Amino acid sequence: MTLSTLQSPALRYFLEVVRSGSVTEAAERLDVAPSAVSRQIARLEKEMNTLLFERHARGMVPNAAGELLAAHAKRTRQDIDRLNGDILALRGVRQGRIRLVCTEGYAFGFVPALIASFRREYTGIRFELQAVSQHDIPLRIRDGEADIGLTLSLTSHSDIRVELRTPAPVMAVVAPDHSMARKRTLSLAQLAPYPMALPDRASTLRQLLEISCSRQQLVYDPVFTSSHLDALITFAAASGGVTFCGELAIRERVKRGDVVCLPLRDREMNERHFEVQTLAGRPLPEACKAFIAHVIAEVRR
């Protein structure tokens, strides 16, 4: 396969069908007619002299050949991005693009603040940021849709290189005027009587909370649940009750005095880690290396 083929619309359409599992949905994302996507897929299969998908009534699934092509194309696209960055670096131009993916908790304060402080020195660097579920972050990195992931992790992942791993304990978050705000540390037993705002049950934070409360035979009844961490923090800041999250996610709000962040003594609430993730075996562009160094410095500070 030639380099021109790897950069062709046919391959771009192919990757979008792989990602979405549907010609129709791929066409919507690409803003083209479904017939155009079908023609490009047929052209690619003719050039490769093999079928690339299993066609089903509910959509299209890449077969073994399709999976091999998708993996190769994603790696090649990353290599092209890195090559462009390296060429710019040779010319002394601080330019490039960094694609970030993170959990929602980091998307509203921590990561935008990191980008802003990084760009004070590297003004030519452009960023793209997507907030997705914790489960999806290593998948986005493996698929070549993101260069760097910033996430919370309880387990390791194959094909993922961890650039930084540091404890990220769950903290209690309350308004400055809350009766517990002046405590140095707290326990879940002390907080159980207060109104609680919690993430939904799919959240690892909620799962840790339930494990800890079950072990201690504590009963709690949240007055407010949401899949959006920003909503929970706003509720706590408005003196609505107690919520929970990591310190990094609300560092800017703590600095402004919107909320108070208090350590918890409960064992399970201290078992999470913050990770900066990249694709194992992939040489990173210089811009990505510089941003990772910046993240590490800010986290440790």
Short mmCIF file of C-alpha atoms in Angstrom, two decimals:
data_model
loop_
_atom_site.label_atom_id
_atom_site.label_comp_id
_atom_site.label_asym_id
_atom_site.label_seq_id
_atom_site.Cartn_x
_atom_site.Cartn_y
_atom_site.Cartn_z
CA MET A 1 0.00 0.00 0.00
CA THR A 2 1.36 3.42 -0.94
CA LEU A 3 1.61 6.51 1.27
CA SER A 4 -0.93 8.23 -0.99
CA THR A 5 -3.41 5.44 -0.26
CA LEU A 6 -2.86 5.83 3.50
CA GLN A 7 -3.71 9.53 3.20
CA SER A 8 -6.62 9.08 0.80
CA PRO A 9 -10.27 9.85 1.49
CA ALA A 10 -10.98 6.13 1.10
CA LEU A 11 -8.92 5.29 4.16
CA ARG A 12 -10.37 8.18 6.15
CA TYR A 13 -13.88 6.96 5.35
CA PHE A 14 -12.84 3.39 6.18
CA LEU A 15 -11.60 4.40 9.63
CA GLU A 16 -14.80 6.30 10.33
CA VAL A 17 -16.89 3.23 9.46
CA VAL A 18 -14.68 1.13 11.73
CA ARG A 19 -15.20 3.65 14.53
CA SER A 20 -18.97 4.05 14.12
CA GLY A 21 -19.90 0.55 12.85
CA SER A 22 -22.25 2.04 10.29
CA VAL A 23 -21.98 3.62 6.83
CA THR A 24 -24.88 5.94 7.62
CA GLU A 25 -23.41 7.16 10.91
CA ALA A 26 -19.96 7.53 9.34
CA ALA A 27 -21.48 9.62 6.57
CA GLU A 28 -23.15 11.90 9.12
CA ARG A 29 -19.87 12.42 10.98
CA LEU A 30 -18.01 13.07 7.74
CA ASP A 31 -20.80 15.30 6.40
CA VAL A 32 -21.03 13.39 3.11
CA ALA A 33 -23.62 11.19 1.44
CA PRO A 34 -23.75 7.50 2.51
CA SER A 35 -23.25 6.53 -1.13
CA ALA A 36 -19.92 8.37 -1.15
CA VAL A 37 -18.75 6.37 1.86
CA SER A 38 -19.87 3.10 0.26
CA ARG A 39 -18.02 3.95 -2.98
CA GLN A 40 -14.79 4.70 -1.12
CA ILE A 41 -15.00 1.48 0.90
CA ALA A 42 -15.59 -0.52 -2.30
CA ARG A 43 -12.62 1.24 -3.93
CA LEU A 44 -10.38 0.38 -0.99
CA GLU A 45 -11.49 -3.26 -0.97
CA LYS A 46 -10.81 -3.48 -4.71
CA GLU A 47 -7.32 -2.00 -4.28
CA MET A 48 -6.59 -4.34 -1.36
CA ASN A 49 -8.16 -7.26 -3.27
CA THR A 50 -10.03 -8.41 -0.17
CA LEU A 51 -13.17 -7.67 1.81
CA LEU A 52 -12.57 -5.54 4.89
CA PHE A 53 -15.94 -5.81 6.67
CA GLU A 54 -18.50 -8.34 7.71
CA ARG A 55 -21.85 -6.88 6.66
CA HIS A 56 -24.70 -7.37 9.13
CA ALA A 57 -28.24 -6.02 9.33
CA ARG A 58 -27.24 -3.90 12.34
CA GLY A 59 -24.04 -2.53 10.85
CA MET A 60 -20.54 -3.32 9.66
CA VAL A 61 -17.79 -5.01 11.66
CA PRO A 62 -14.18 -5.15 10.41
CA ASN A 63 -13.00 -8.67 9.63
CA ALA A 64 -9.45 -9.86 10.30
CA ALA A 65 -8.09 -7.99 7.27
CA GLY A 66 -10.01 -4.87 8.24
CA GLU A 67 -8.66 -4.94 11.77
CA LEU A 68 -5.10 -5.27 10.48
CA LEU A 69 -5.58 -2.36 8.08
CA ALA A 70 -7.18 -0.19 10.77
CA ALA A 71 -4.36 -0.81 13.23
CA HIS A 72 -1.71 -0.10 10.60
CA ALA A 73 -3.46 3.03 9.37
CA LYS A 74 -3.81 4.47 12.85
CA ARG A 75 -0.12 3.90 13.61
CA THR A 76 0.86 5.40 10.27
CA ARG A 77 -1.27 8.47 10.90
CA GLN A 78 0.47 8.94 14.24
CA ASP A 79 3.88 8.59 12.58
CA ILE A 80 2.95 11.23 10.01
CA ASP A 81 1.88 13.60 12.78
CA ARG A 82 5.15 12.99 14.60
CA LEU A 83 7.17 13.51 11.41
CA ASN A 84 5.45 16.84 10.79
CA GLY A 85 6.25 17.90 14.35
CA ASP A 86 9.88 16.83 14.03
CA ILE A 87 10.29 18.74 10.77
CA LEU A 88 8.88 21.86 12.40
CA ALA A 89 11.28 21.37 15.31
CA LEU A 90 14.24 21.17 12.90
CA ARG A 91 13.18 24.52 11.48
CA GLY A 92 13.10 25.98 14.96
CA VAL A 93 9.34 26.53 14.81
CA ARG A 94 7.42 25.72 18.00
CA GLN A 95 4.30 24.49 16.35
CA GLY A 96 2.21 21.37 16.52
CA ARG A 97 -1.05 19.84 17.67
CA ILE A 98 -1.70 17.86 20.83
CA ARG A 99 -4.85 15.75 21.14
CA LEU A 100 -5.85 15.21 24.74
CA VAL A 101 -8.47 12.94 26.23
CA CYS A 102 -9.49 13.01 29.88
CA THR A 103 -12.29 12.20 32.29
CA GLU A 104 -14.93 14.87 32.78
CA GLY A 105 -13.64 15.79 36.22
CA TYR A 106 -10.40 17.09 34.72
CA ALA A 107 -11.98 18.77 31.68
CA PHE A 108 -13.48 21.84 33.40
CA GLY A 109 -10.62 23.17 35.49
CA PHE A 110 -7.41 21.20 35.74
CA VAL A 111 -6.64 20.45 32.08
CA PRO A 112 -7.69 23.86 30.64
CA ALA A 113 -5.50 25.53 33.28
CA LEU A 114 -2.58 23.27 32.26
CA ILE A 115 -3.08 24.17 28.59
CA ALA A 116 -3.18 27.89 29.38
CA SER A 117 0.01 27.83 31.47
CA PHE A 118 1.80 25.65 28.88
CA ARG A 119 0.92 28.01 26.02
CA ARG A 120 2.52 30.96 27.79
CA GLU A 121 5.82 29.46 26.66
CA TYR A 122 4.74 27.38 23.66
CA THR A 123 2.38 29.77 21.92
CA GLY A 124 2.44 27.88 18.62
CA ILE A 125 0.99 24.67 20.05
CA ARG A 126 -2.68 23.94 19.36
CA PHE A 127 -4.78 21.62 21.53
CA GLU A 128 -7.83 19.43 21.08
CA LEU A 129 -9.55 18.10 24.21
CA GLN A 130 -12.26 15.47 24.54
CA ALA A 131 -13.89 14.37 27.78
CA VAL A 132 -14.90 10.69 27.80
CA SER A 133 -15.49 7.91 30.30
CA GLN A 134 -12.58 6.46 32.22
CA HIS A 135 -13.04 3.18 30.35
CA ASP A 136 -12.73 4.85 26.93
CA ILE A 137 -9.46 6.70 27.52
CA PRO A 138 -7.03 3.81 26.85
CA LEU A 139 -9.22 2.79 23.88
CA ARG A 140 -8.90 6.27 22.34
CA ILE A 141 -5.12 6.15 22.78
CA ARG A 142 -4.84 2.65 21.26
CA ASP A 143 -7.02 3.70 18.31
CA GLY A 144 -4.81 6.71 17.58
CA GLU A 145 -7.58 9.21 18.34
CA ALA A 146 -5.60 10.85 21.15
CA ASP A 147 -1.94 11.49 21.93
CA ILE A 148 -2.19 11.80 25.71
CA GLY A 149 -4.74 10.61 28.25
CA LEU A 150 -5.21 12.09 31.72
CA THR A 151 -7.29 9.81 33.87
CA LEU A 152 -7.88 7.96 37.10
CA SER A 153 -6.87 4.33 37.15
CA LEU A 154 -7.30 1.32 39.38
CA THR A 155 -5.75 -1.23 36.99
CA SER A 156 -3.09 -1.46 34.28
CA HIS A 157 -3.81 -1.68 30.53
CA SER A 158 -1.96 -3.49 27.76
CA ASP A 159 -0.31 -1.33 25.07
CA ILE A 160 -0.49 1.73 27.33
CA ARG A 161 2.62 3.47 28.64
CA VAL A 162 2.18 5.29 31.94
CA GLU A 163 4.20 8.52 31.87
CA LEU A 164 3.13 9.49 35.39
CA ARG A 165 1.32 7.61 38.14
CA THR A 166 0.65 9.32 41.44
CA PRO A 167 -1.87 8.79 44.26
CA ALA A 168 -5.20 10.53 43.73
CA PRO A 169 -7.20 9.90 46.90
CA VAL A 170 -10.88 10.73 47.04
CA MET A 171 -11.47 13.89 49.07
CA ALA A 172 -14.57 15.28 50.73
CA VAL A 173 -15.72 18.58 49.21
CA VAL A 174 -17.79 21.09 51.18
CA ALA A 175 -18.61 24.78 51.16
CA PRO A 176 -16.33 27.06 53.26
CA ASP A 177 -19.17 27.62 55.74
CA HIS A 178 -19.90 23.90 56.26
CA SER A 179 -19.65 22.70 59.86
CA MET A 180 -16.92 20.20 58.83
CA ALA A 181 -14.88 22.65 56.75
CA ARG A 182 -12.30 23.31 59.48
CA LYS A 183 -11.49 19.65 60.12
CA ARG A 184 -8.02 18.44 59.13
CA THR A 185 -9.25 14.97 58.11
CA LEU A 186 -12.62 13.25 58.01
CA SER A 187 -14.14 9.80 57.81
CA LEU A 188 -17.22 8.62 55.93
CA ALA A 189 -18.81 7.82 59.28
CA GLN A 190 -18.61 11.52 60.20
CA LEU A 191 -20.14 12.57 56.87
CA ALA A 192 -22.93 9.98 56.64
CA PRO A 193 -25.50 12.15 58.50
CA TYR A 194 -25.06 15.08 56.07
CA PRO A 195 -26.81 15.53 52.69
CA MET A 196 -24.66 13.97 49.96
CA ALA A 197 -24.32 14.71 46.25
CA LEU A 198 -22.88 11.69 44.42
CA PRO A 199 -21.98 10.53 40.91
CA ASP A 200 -24.02 7.74 39.37
CA ARG A 201 -23.29 4.08 40.10
CA ALA A 202 -21.15 3.63 36.98
CA SER A 203 -18.51 5.92 38.48
CA THR A 204 -15.47 4.28 40.09
CA LEU A 205 -15.69 6.90 42.83
CA ARG A 206 -19.23 5.81 43.66
CA GLN A 207 -18.14 2.16 43.61
CA LEU A 208 -15.30 2.85 46.04
CA LEU A 209 -17.70 4.75 48.28
CA GLU A 210 -20.17 1.87 48.32
CA ILE A 211 -17.42 -0.67 49.08
CA SER A 212 -16.15 1.41 51.99
CA CYS A 213 -19.63 2.06 53.39
CA SER A 214 -20.56 -1.62 53.09
CA ARG A 215 -17.43 -2.68 54.95
CA GLN A 216 -18.22 -0.23 57.75
CA GLN A 217 -21.99 -0.90 57.66
CA LEU A 218 -22.67 2.77 56.97
CA VAL A 219 -25.96 3.85 55.43
CA TYR A 220 -26.24 6.92 53.22
CA ASP A 221 -29.00 8.29 51.01
CA PRO A 222 -27.84 10.83 48.39
CA VAL A 223 -30.10 13.83 47.95
CA PHE A 224 -28.61 14.61 44.52
CA THR A 225 -27.00 12.34 41.90
CA SER A 226 -25.50 13.35 38.57
CA SER A 227 -23.11 12.00 35.95
CA HIS A 228 -21.57 15.50 35.77
CA LEU A 229 -18.94 16.26 38.39
CA ASP A 230 -19.22 20.00 37.80
CA ALA A 231 -22.86 19.89 38.87
CA LEU A 232 -21.96 18.05 42.09
CA ILE A 233 -19.21 20.53 42.96
CA THR A 234 -21.50 23.49 42.29
CA PHE A 235 -24.11 21.93 44.59
CA ALA A 236 -21.54 21.54 47.38
CA ALA A 237 -20.21 25.09 46.85
CA ALA A 238 -23.77 26.40 47.26
CA SER A 239 -23.92 24.78 50.73
CA GLY A 240 -26.19 22.01 49.47
CA GLY A 241 -24.20 19.22 51.09
CA VAL A 242 -21.10 17.06 50.76
CA THR A 243 -19.64 15.62 47.58
CA PHE A 244 -16.41 13.78 46.73
CA CYS A 245 -13.65 14.02 44.13
CA GLY A 246 -9.88 14.21 43.73
CA GLU A 247 -7.89 17.32 44.61
CA LEU A 248 -6.54 17.89 41.08
CA ALA A 249 -10.03 18.11 39.60
CA ILE A 250 -10.97 21.06 41.82
CA ARG A 251 -7.60 22.67 42.44
CA GLU A 252 -8.63 25.93 40.78
CA ARG A 253 -11.87 26.14 42.79
CA VAL A 254 -9.99 25.51 46.02
CA LYS A 255 -7.57 28.29 45.11
CA ARG A 256 -10.48 30.67 44.57
CA GLY A 257 -12.03 29.69 47.88
CA ASP A 258 -15.22 28.30 46.32
CA VAL A 259 -14.93 25.01 48.21
CA VAL A 260 -12.85 23.24 50.84
CA CYS A 261 -11.19 19.91 50.05
CA LEU A 262 -10.65 17.53 53.00
CA PRO A 263 -8.72 14.22 53.15
CA LEU A 264 -10.57 11.04 54.10
CA ARG A 265 -9.10 8.43 56.43
CA ASP A 266 -11.08 5.50 54.99
CA ARG A 267 -8.82 2.93 53.31
CA GLU A 268 -10.80 2.44 50.11
CA MET A 269 -10.92 6.16 49.42
CA ASN A 270 -7.13 6.25 49.13
CA GLU A 271 -6.63 3.56 46.49
CA ARG A 272 -6.99 5.55 43.26
CA HIS A 273 -4.15 6.89 41.11
CA PHE A 274 -3.90 9.71 38.60
CA GLU A 275 -2.19 8.64 35.38
CA VAL A 276 -0.82 10.31 32.27
CA GLN A 277 -1.10 7.70 29.52
CA THR A 278 0.37 7.37 26.02
CA LEU A 279 0.61 4.56 23.49
CA ALA A 280 3.36 2.06 24.30
CA GLY A 281 6.03 1.86 21.62
CA ARG A 282 5.03 5.10 19.92
CA PRO A 283 7.77 7.78 19.65
CA LEU A 284 6.05 10.96 20.82
CA PRO A 285 6.31 14.30 19.01
CA GLU A 286 8.42 16.88 20.82
CA ALA A 287 5.36 18.99 21.64
CA CYS A 288 3.76 16.03 23.46
CA LYS A 289 6.95 15.36 25.40
CA ALA A 290 7.10 18.99 26.51
CA PHE A 291 3.46 18.99 27.60
CA ILE A 292 3.88 15.77 29.58
CA ALA A 293 6.86 17.31 31.40
CA HIS A 294 4.69 20.34 32.15
CA VAL A 295 1.88 18.15 33.52
CA ILE A 296 4.31 16.24 35.76
CA ALA A 297 5.76 19.47 37.13
CA GLU A 298 2.31 20.92 37.88
CA VAL A 299 1.00 17.76 39.51
CA ARG A 300 4.03 17.44 41.75
CA ARG A 301 3.86 21.11 42.64
#
